[in-house]
Amino acid sequence: MRLVLFCLSLLLVACAQQPPRDDGLYRALGEEPGIVRIVEGMLLDSARDPRIARHFLNIDIERLRAKLIEQLCFESGGPCVYTGDSMEESHKGLRLTPSDFNALVEHLQDAMNAEGVPTPAQNRLLARLAPMRGQVIDR
Amino acid sequence: MRFVYLLGLFFCSELLAGEGRLLATGGATSLEGAAGGGIMPWAVLAGYGERGEWGADVFATRVETGDYRLDVAGVAAAYGNRIELSYARQRFDLGTLARDLNLPDNSLSMDTLGLKVRLAGDLIYDRLPQISLGLQHKRQRDFLVPSLVGAQRREDTEGYLAASRLILGGAFGYNLLLNANLRYSRANELGLLGFGGDRRDRHSWLKEGSVAVLLDRHWAVGIEYREKPDNLSFAGESDWADLFVGYFPNKNLALVLAYARLGEIATLDNQDGVYLSVQGSF
Ligand code: HEM
């Protein structure tokens, strides 16, 4: 059982490195307009959340918004290229904790709920972002 | 006095409690007081605390099989998503059996102290699944009936190794939760009938497993299976299984409703019943 578990998780990690083959997730997120609203909703909620608001005070929020839209578009199989910095680079000095990471996940989920994105599509996006956690926290 | 401690625990946890983990990842509380499913612990720790944060649970559970009733209540606290301490009191109402056999006690009570430590991995993010090691020390408070049916000891310690993994989108797009435990125990019916028996007085390696699907952030459905030892000659002891629905409206409340198949317990067969559990988290 544990071996099966282990193999499954290895497989999951391996799959997550390649860009998706189809744009089904991109369409489920509502394409460009949907992704824009999801990113904006997530950022607004994050800036209001006392747990993590401090991280969003003195930054170029316009740039963050634009790069996040690119990234979610790319990760969901949409017609975009991500032109931002690496995840390690962009979170350097923020010292994000595991709790910070989950707080952002919750705001992303709320934003996707607000857009009516079905649960399986939400999980597909989360599964693509989850492997980046190691590059984002504790920097 | 005990109440003052409980109150203290409650307020401390209110002050320091974290909500750093995602909804439902604290699980519910198992019959033995450890965070988990219903009839088995999982590798997850009580409450929602992540690194540097506290988490705590209080819970009450009732299992009603028609012939028997089991009531459990307890508390658990965890720090840093690393270490969990739990205490639970089990009260087993012998109902039919006590009446039919004119037993000297009509209920059996037990205390369980639990310790669980996360050794490695993470439920969701790490390469490794979350792996925890647990210890449970149990003490039967009404040992007369268990001793009359062949139980060898009143208290005992058992250990388990648990692995849990949440696979994002793993069940046709829905999140899949897998749990597997290996337990080393000689408890008869959790310890409600004492520890060790006339037939076998050594610990056994016992497997436990469960699979759950999270329909969204608030609802989980799943199954559990738990092997049990068979140490007493007066009656068989069956493996346990259940089918459950868990509801997690927020990080302070969880409700679990299950249909449990408990098989033969102390000579009475076909003990199927309803399991209901309420948990508050802080
Ligand atoms: C997998 C999860 C995450 C992804 C995919 C992600 C993505 C990004 C992207 C694309 C950028 C912009 C990079 C650039 O400017 O070139 C960025 C910057 C930033 N992220 Fe994240 N991020 C994640 C997690 C987090 C978390 C958990 C927080 C805080 C709670 C956070 C806070 C920030 C902040 C404050 C910046 C701006 C830094 C600056 O401009 O100095 N991120 N992130």
Coordinates of C-alpha atoms and ligand atoms in Angstrom, one line a residue:
Chain A
M1 CA 0.0 0.0 0.0
R2 CA 2.7 2.4 1.0
L3 CA 4.8 1.4 -2.0
V4 CA 1.8 2.2 -4.3
L5 CA 1.4 5.5 -2.5
F6 CA 5.1 6.3 -3.0
C7 CA 5.0 5.4 -6.7
L8 CA 1.9 7.5 -7.2
S9 CA 3.4 10.5 -5.6
L10 CA 6.6 10.1 -7.7
L11 CA 4.5 9.9 -10.8
L12 CA 2.6 13.0 -9.7
V13 CA 5.8 15.0 -9.2
A14 CA 7.2 13.8 -12.6
C15 CA 4.1 14.8 -14.5
A16 CA 3.9 18.2 -13.0
Q17 CA 7.1 19.4 -14.7
Q18 CA 5.9 19.3 -18.2
P19 CA 3.4 21.9 -19.6
P20 CA -0.1 20.6 -20.1
R21 CA -0.8 19.1 -23.5
D22 CA -4.3 20.5 -23.9
D23 CA -6.1 23.8 -23.1
G24 CA -9.0 22.1 -21.2
L25 CA -8.0 23.6 -17.9
Y26 CA -7.4 27.1 -19.5
R27 CA -11.0 26.9 -20.8
A28 CA -12.4 25.7 -17.4
L29 CA -10.8 28.7 -15.8
G30 CA -12.7 31.0 -18.2
E31 CA -9.8 31.7 -20.5
E32 CA -8.1 35.1 -20.3
P33 CA -11.0 37.1 -18.7
G34 CA -11.6 34.3 -16.2
I35 CA -8.0 34.2 -15.2
V36 CA -7.8 38.0 -14.9
R37 CA -10.7 37.9 -12.4
I38 CA -9.3 35.0 -10.5
V39 CA -5.9 36.6 -10.1
E40 CA -7.5 39.9 -9.1
G41 CA -9.8 38.2 -6.6
M42 CA -6.9 36.3 -5.1
L43 CA -4.7 39.4 -4.7
L44 CA -7.5 41.5 -3.2
D45 CA -8.3 38.8 -0.6
S46 CA -4.6 38.3 0.1
A47 CA -4.1 42.0 0.7
R48 CA -7.0 42.0 3.1
D49 CA -6.0 38.8 5.0
P50 CA -4.1 39.8 8.2
R51 CA -2.2 36.5 8.0
I52 CA -0.3 37.6 4.8
A53 CA -1.3 41.2 4.0
R54 CA 2.1 42.5 5.0
H55 CA 3.8 40.7 2.1
F56 CA 1.8 42.7 -0.4
L57 CA 2.3 46.2 1.0
N58 CA 5.4 47.5 -0.7
I59 CA 5.6 45.8 -4.0
D60 CA 4.8 46.5 -7.6
I61 CA 1.3 45.0 -7.5
E62 CA 0.7 45.8 -11.2
R63 CA 3.6 43.7 -12.2
L64 CA 2.6 40.8 -9.8
R65 CA -0.9 40.9 -11.3
A66 CA 0.5 40.7 -14.9
K67 CA 3.0 38.0 -14.2
L68 CA 0.5 35.9 -12.3
I69 CA -2.0 36.1 -15.2
E70 CA 0.7 35.0 -17.6
Q71 CA 1.7 32.2 -15.3
L72 CA -1.7 30.8 -14.7
C73 CA -2.5 31.1 -18.4
F74 CA 0.6 29.1 -19.3
E75 CA 0.2 26.5 -16.5
S76 CA -3.4 25.9 -17.6
G77 CA -2.4 25.2 -21.2
G78 CA -3.3 28.6 -22.6
P79 CA -1.6 30.6 -25.4
C80 CA 0.8 32.5 -23.2
V81 CA 4.5 32.6 -22.2
Y82 CA 5.6 33.4 -18.7
T83 CA 8.1 36.2 -18.8
G84 CA 8.6 36.8 -15.1
D85 CA 11.4 35.8 -12.8
S86 CA 11.9 32.3 -11.4
M87 CA 9.9 31.3 -8.4
E88 CA 13.1 31.2 -6.2
E89 CA 14.1 34.7 -7.4
S90 CA 10.7 36.4 -7.0
H91 CA 10.2 35.1 -3.4
K92 CA 13.7 35.8 -2.1
G93 CA 13.7 37.6 1.1
L94 CA 10.0 37.2 1.7
R95 CA 10.6 34.2 4.1
L96 CA 7.2 32.7 3.3
T97 CA 6.0 30.0 5.7
P98 CA 4.0 26.9 5.0
S99 CA 1.0 28.7 6.5
D100 CA 1.5 31.7 4.2
F101 CA 1.5 29.3 1.3
N102 CA -1.8 27.7 2.3
A103 CA -3.4 31.1 3.0
L104 CA -2.7 32.0 -0.6
V105 CA -4.1 28.6 -1.8
E106 CA -7.3 29.4 0.1
H107 CA -7.7 32.7 -1.6
L108 CA -7.1 31.1 -4.9
Q109 CA -9.7 28.5 -4.2
D110 CA -12.2 31.3 -3.1
A111 CA -11.5 33.2 -6.3
M112 CA -12.0 30.1 -8.4
N113 CA -15.3 29.4 -6.5
A114 CA -16.4 32.9 -7.2
E115 CA -15.8 32.2 -10.9
G116 CA -17.8 29.0 -10.7
V117 CA -14.8 26.9 -11.7
P118 CA -15.7 23.2 -11.1
T119 CA -13.8 21.4 -8.2
P120 CA -11.9 19.0 -10.5
A121 CA -10.5 21.9 -12.6
Q122 CA -9.6 23.7 -9.4
N123 CA -7.7 20.7 -8.2
R124 CA -5.9 20.4 -11.6
L125 CA -4.5 23.9 -11.2
L126 CA -3.6 23.3 -7.6
A127 CA -1.8 20.2 -8.6
R128 CA 0.3 22.2 -11.1
L129 CA 1.2 24.8 -8.5
A130 CA 1.8 22.5 -5.5
P131 CA 5.2 21.3 -6.7
M132 CA 6.4 25.0 -6.7
R133 CA 6.0 25.3 -3.0
G134 CA 9.6 24.3 -2.3
Q135 CA 10.8 27.1 -4.5
V136 CA 8.5 29.6 -2.9
I137 CA 8.7 29.1 0.9
D138 CA 11.7 29.7 3.2
R139 CA 13.5 32.0 0.7
Chain B
M1 CA -9.1 20.3 38.8
R2 CA -9.1 18.4 35.6
F3 CA -11.6 20.9 34.3
V4 CA -9.3 23.8 35.1
Y5 CA -6.6 22.2 33.0
L6 CA -8.9 21.7 30.2
L7 CA -10.0 25.3 30.4
G8 CA -6.4 26.4 30.4
L9 CA -5.6 24.2 27.4
F10 CA -8.6 25.7 25.6
F11 CA -7.5 29.3 26.2
C12 CA -3.9 28.7 25.4
S13 CA -4.9 27.1 22.1
E14 CA -7.3 30.0 21.4
L15 CA -4.4 32.4 21.8
L16 CA -1.7 30.6 19.9
A17 CA -3.9 28.5 17.6
G18 CA -2.9 28.5 14.0
E19 CA -5.0 28.0 10.9
G20 CA -2.0 27.4 8.7
R21 CA -3.3 24.1 7.2
L22 CA -6.0 23.6 4.7
L23 CA -9.6 22.8 5.6
A24 CA -10.2 19.1 6.5
T25 CA -6.5 18.3 6.6
G26 CA -6.7 17.9 10.4
G27 CA -9.1 15.0 9.8
A28 CA -11.6 14.0 12.4
T29 CA -10.9 12.1 15.7
S30 CA -10.6 8.3 15.8
L31 CA -12.1 6.2 18.6
E32 CA -8.8 6.2 20.4
G33 CA -8.5 10.0 20.5
A34 CA -5.8 10.4 17.8
A35 CA -6.5 12.6 14.8
G36 CA -7.6 10.5 11.9
G37 CA -10.7 8.8 10.6
G38 CA -13.2 7.1 12.7
I39 CA -11.9 3.6 13.6
M40 CA -8.3 4.3 12.8
P41 CA -5.8 7.1 13.3
W42 CA -4.3 8.8 10.2
A43 CA -0.8 10.3 10.0
V44 CA -2.3 13.8 10.2
L45 CA -2.1 15.8 13.5
A46 CA -5.0 17.3 15.4
G47 CA -6.2 20.8 14.5
Y48 CA -4.9 23.1 11.9
G49 CA -1.6 24.3 13.2
E50 CA 1.4 24.5 10.8
R51 CA 5.0 25.2 11.7
G52 CA 5.2 27.3 14.9
E53 CA 1.5 27.0 15.5
W54 CA -0.7 25.1 18.0
G55 CA -3.8 23.1 17.0
A56 CA -6.3 21.3 19.3
D57 CA -9.4 19.3 19.1
V58 CA -12.2 18.2 21.4
F59 CA -14.6 15.5 20.3
A60 CA -17.4 13.2 21.2
T61 CA -18.4 10.1 19.4
R62 CA -21.2 7.5 19.7
V63 CA -21.4 4.1 18.1
E64 CA -24.8 2.3 18.4
T65 CA -25.1 -1.2 17.2
G66 CA -28.4 -2.2 18.8
D67 CA -26.9 -4.6 21.3
Y68 CA -24.0 -2.4 22.4
R69 CA -23.2 1.3 22.6
L70 CA -19.8 2.9 22.7
D71 CA -19.4 6.5 23.9
V72 CA -16.0 8.3 23.5
A73 CA -14.9 11.8 24.4
G74 CA -11.6 13.4 24.5
V75 CA -9.1 16.1 23.7
A76 CA -6.0 16.4 21.5
A77 CA -3.4 19.1 21.1
A78 CA -0.6 19.3 18.5
Y79 CA 2.3 21.7 18.0
G80 CA 4.1 22.7 14.9
N81 CA 2.3 20.0 12.8
R82 CA 4.9 17.8 14.4
I83 CA 3.7 16.3 17.7
E84 CA 0.3 15.4 19.0
L85 CA -0.8 14.5 22.6
S86 CA -4.3 13.1 23.1
Y87 CA -6.5 11.8 25.9
A88 CA -9.8 9.9 25.4
R89 CA -12.2 8.1 27.7
Q90 CA -14.1 5.2 26.2
R91 CA -17.3 3.8 27.7
F92 CA -18.7 0.6 26.4
D93 CA -22.3 -0.1 27.3
L94 CA -22.9 -3.9 27.4
G95 CA -26.6 -3.6 27.0
T96 CA -28.1 -6.9 25.9
L97 CA -25.1 -9.0 27.0
A98 CA -25.1 -7.6 30.6
R99 CA -28.9 -8.4 30.8
D100 CA -28.7 -11.9 29.3
L101 CA -25.7 -13.1 31.2
N102 CA -26.3 -11.2 34.5
L103 CA -22.8 -9.6 34.3
P104 CA -21.5 -7.8 37.4
D105 CA -20.9 -4.6 35.4
N106 CA -23.1 -3.3 32.6
S107 CA -20.5 -1.0 31.2
L108 CA -16.7 -1.0 30.7
S109 CA -14.7 2.1 30.7
M110 CA -11.2 2.8 29.5
D111 CA -8.7 5.7 29.3
T112 CA -6.4 6.1 26.4
L113 CA -3.3 8.4 26.3
G114 CA -1.9 9.0 22.9
L115 CA 1.3 10.4 21.4
K116 CA 1.9 10.9 17.7
V117 CA 5.0 12.3 16.0
R118 CA 5.3 13.2 12.4
L119 CA 8.5 11.6 11.3
A120 CA 8.7 12.7 7.6
G121 CA 6.9 13.9 4.6
D122 CA 3.8 16.0 4.1
L123 CA 0.2 15.2 3.5
I124 CA 0.1 17.2 0.3
Y125 CA 3.3 18.8 -0.8
D126 CA 6.4 16.7 0.0
R127 CA 7.8 14.0 -2.1
L128 CA 7.1 11.6 0.7
P129 CA 3.7 11.0 2.1
Q130 CA 3.2 12.1 5.7
I131 CA 4.6 9.4 7.9
S132 CA 3.8 9.4 11.6
L133 CA 4.7 7.2 14.5
G134 CA 2.1 6.8 17.3
L135 CA 2.0 5.3 20.8
Q136 CA -1.1 4.6 22.8
H137 CA -1.3 3.7 26.4
K138 CA -4.6 2.3 27.4
R139 CA -6.0 1.4 30.8
Q140 CA -9.2 -0.5 31.5
R141 CA -11.1 0.9 34.4
D142 CA -13.5 -2.0 34.9
F143 CA -11.3 -5.1 34.6
L144 CA -13.5 -7.6 36.3
V145 CA -15.5 -8.7 33.3
P146 CA -12.5 -8.7 30.9
S147 CA -10.5 -10.8 33.4
L148 CA -13.5 -13.3 33.7
V149 CA -13.5 -13.9 29.9
G150 CA -9.7 -14.5 29.8
A151 CA -8.0 -11.1 29.4
Q152 CA -4.5 -11.2 30.8
R153 CA -3.8 -7.6 31.7
R154 CA -5.6 -4.4 32.6
E155 CA -3.3 -1.9 30.8
D156 CA -0.9 -2.0 27.9
T157 CA 0.9 0.1 25.4
E158 CA 0.7 -0.2 21.6
G159 CA 2.4 1.5 18.7
Y160 CA 1.5 2.2 15.1
L161 CA 3.2 3.6 12.0
A162 CA 0.8 5.7 9.8
A163 CA 1.2 7.0 6.3
S164 CA -1.2 9.5 4.7
R165 CA -1.3 11.2 1.3
L166 CA -3.7 13.6 -0.3
I167 CA -3.4 13.3 -4.1
L168 CA -4.7 16.5 -5.7
G169 CA -7.2 15.5 -8.3
G170 CA -6.4 11.9 -7.7
A171 CA -9.9 10.5 -8.0
F172 CA -11.3 11.6 -11.4
G173 CA -10.4 15.2 -10.6
Y174 CA -11.4 15.0 -7.0
N175 CA -8.8 15.0 -4.2
L176 CA -8.0 11.5 -3.0
L177 CA -6.9 10.7 0.5
L178 CA -5.0 7.5 1.2
N179 CA -4.1 6.2 4.6
A180 CA -2.2 3.0 5.6
N181 CA -1.3 2.0 9.2
L182 CA 0.7 -0.8 10.7
R183 CA -0.2 -1.4 14.3
Y184 CA 1.5 -3.5 17.0
S185 CA -1.1 -4.3 19.6
R186 CA -2.7 -7.0 21.8
A187 CA -5.8 -5.0 22.7
N188 CA -9.0 -6.9 22.8
E189 CA -11.8 -4.9 21.1
L190 CA -9.6 -1.7 21.4
G191 CA -8.8 -2.7 25.0
L192 CA -12.4 -2.5 26.2
L193 CA -12.0 -6.3 26.9
G194 CA -8.5 -5.9 28.3
F195 CA -5.2 -6.8 26.8
G196 CA -3.8 -10.2 25.8
G197 CA -5.9 -13.3 26.2
D198 CA -6.0 -17.0 27.1
R199 CA -5.6 -17.9 23.5
R200 CA -2.7 -15.4 22.7
D201 CA -0.9 -13.0 24.9
R202 CA 1.5 -11.5 22.4
H203 CA 1.3 -8.3 20.3
S204 CA 0.2 -8.8 16.7
W205 CA 1.0 -6.8 13.6
L206 CA -2.2 -5.4 12.3
K207 CA -3.0 -3.5 9.1
E208 CA -5.4 -0.6 8.8
G209 CA -6.3 1.3 5.7
S210 CA -8.7 3.9 4.4
V211 CA -9.5 5.6 1.1
A212 CA -11.5 8.9 1.0
V213 CA -12.6 11.2 -1.8
L214 CA -13.0 14.9 -1.1
L215 CA -16.0 16.1 -3.1
D216 CA -15.1 19.7 -2.4
R217 CA -13.4 21.5 0.4
H218 CA -16.2 20.7 2.9
W219 CA -17.3 17.1 2.1
A220 CA -15.5 13.8 2.3
V221 CA -16.7 10.3 1.7
G222 CA -14.7 7.2 2.3
I223 CA -14.2 3.7 3.7
E224 CA -11.9 2.3 6.4
Y225 CA -10.8 -1.1 7.3
R226 CA -9.0 -2.2 10.5
E227 CA -7.6 -5.7 11.3
K228 CA -8.1 -6.8 14.9
P229 CA -6.4 -9.5 16.9
D230 CA -8.2 -12.6 18.2
N231 CA -6.7 -13.2 21.6
L232 CA -9.7 -14.5 23.6
S233 CA -11.2 -18.0 23.3
F234 CA -14.7 -17.2 24.6
A235 CA -15.6 -15.3 21.5
G236 CA -14.2 -14.3 18.1
E237 CA -13.1 -10.8 17.4
S238 CA -13.9 -9.4 13.9
D239 CA -12.0 -6.9 11.7
W240 CA -13.8 -3.6 11.6
A241 CA -14.9 -1.6 8.6
D242 CA -16.9 1.5 8.0
L243 CA -18.3 3.8 5.3
F244 CA -18.3 7.5 6.2
V245 CA -19.3 10.9 5.3
G246 CA -17.4 13.8 6.8
Y247 CA -18.6 17.4 6.8
F248 CA -16.1 20.3 7.5
P249 CA -18.1 23.5 7.4
N250 CA -15.1 25.5 8.7
K251 CA -11.8 25.1 10.7
N252 CA -13.7 24.9 14.0
L253 CA -16.2 22.1 13.4
A254 CA -16.3 18.7 11.8
L255 CA -19.1 16.1 11.8
V256 CA -18.7 12.5 10.8
L257 CA -21.6 10.1 10.1
A258 CA -20.7 6.5 9.4
Y259 CA -22.1 3.0 8.9
A260 CA -19.9 0.7 10.8
R261 CA -19.6 -3.1 10.5
L262 CA -18.1 -4.4 13.7
G263 CA -18.9 -8.1 13.3
E264 CA -18.7 -10.3 16.3
I265 CA -18.2 -8.6 19.7
A266 CA -18.1 -10.7 22.8
T267 CA -20.2 -13.6 21.4
L268 CA -22.9 -11.3 19.7
D269 CA -22.5 -11.4 16.0
N270 CA -23.5 -8.9 13.2
Q271 CA -22.9 -5.8 15.2
D272 CA -23.6 -3.3 12.4
G273 CA -24.4 0.2 13.5
V274 CA -24.3 3.9 13.2
Y275 CA -21.3 6.0 14.1
L276 CA -21.7 9.7 14.8
S277 CA -18.8 12.1 15.8
V278 CA -18.7 15.8 16.5
Q279 CA -15.3 17.6 16.7
G280 CA -14.4 21.1 17.6
S281 CA -11.0 22.4 16.5
F282 CA -9.1 25.5 17.8
Ligands
HEM1 C1 2.8 28.3 -6.0 C2 2.6 29.5 -5.5 C3 3.0 30.8 -6.0 C4 3.2 31.2 -7.3 C5 2.9 30.4 -8.5 C6 3.6 32.6 -7.3 C7 3.9 33.3 -8.4 C8 4.5 34.6 -8.4 C9 4.9 35.3 -9.5 C10 4.7 34.9 -11.0 C11 5.5 36.5 -9.1 C12 6.0 37.6 -9.9 C13 7.4 37.3 -10.4 C14 8.0 38.5 -11.1 O1 7.8 39.6 -10.7 O2 8.7 38.3 -12.1 C15 5.4 36.4 -7.6 C16 5.9 37.4 -6.8 C17 5.4 37.6 -5.5 N1 4.8 36.6 -4.8 FE1 4.3 34.8 -5.4 N2 3.7 33.0 -6.0 C18 3.3 31.9 -5.2 C19 3.3 32.0 -3.8 C20 3.3 33.1 -3.0 C21 2.9 33.2 -1.7 C22 2.4 32.1 -0.8 C23 3.0 34.5 -1.3 C24 2.7 35.2 0.0 C25 1.8 34.9 0.8 C26 3.5 35.2 -2.5 C27 3.8 36.6 -2.5 C28 4.5 37.2 -3.5 C29 4.9 38.5 -3.5 C30 4.8 39.5 -2.4 C31 5.6 38.8 -4.8 C32 6.2 40.1 -5.2 C33 7.6 40.2 -4.8 C34 8.2 41.5 -5.3 O3 7.8 42.1 -6.3 O4 9.2 41.9 -4.6 N3 3.7 34.3 -3.5 N4 4.8 35.3 -7.2

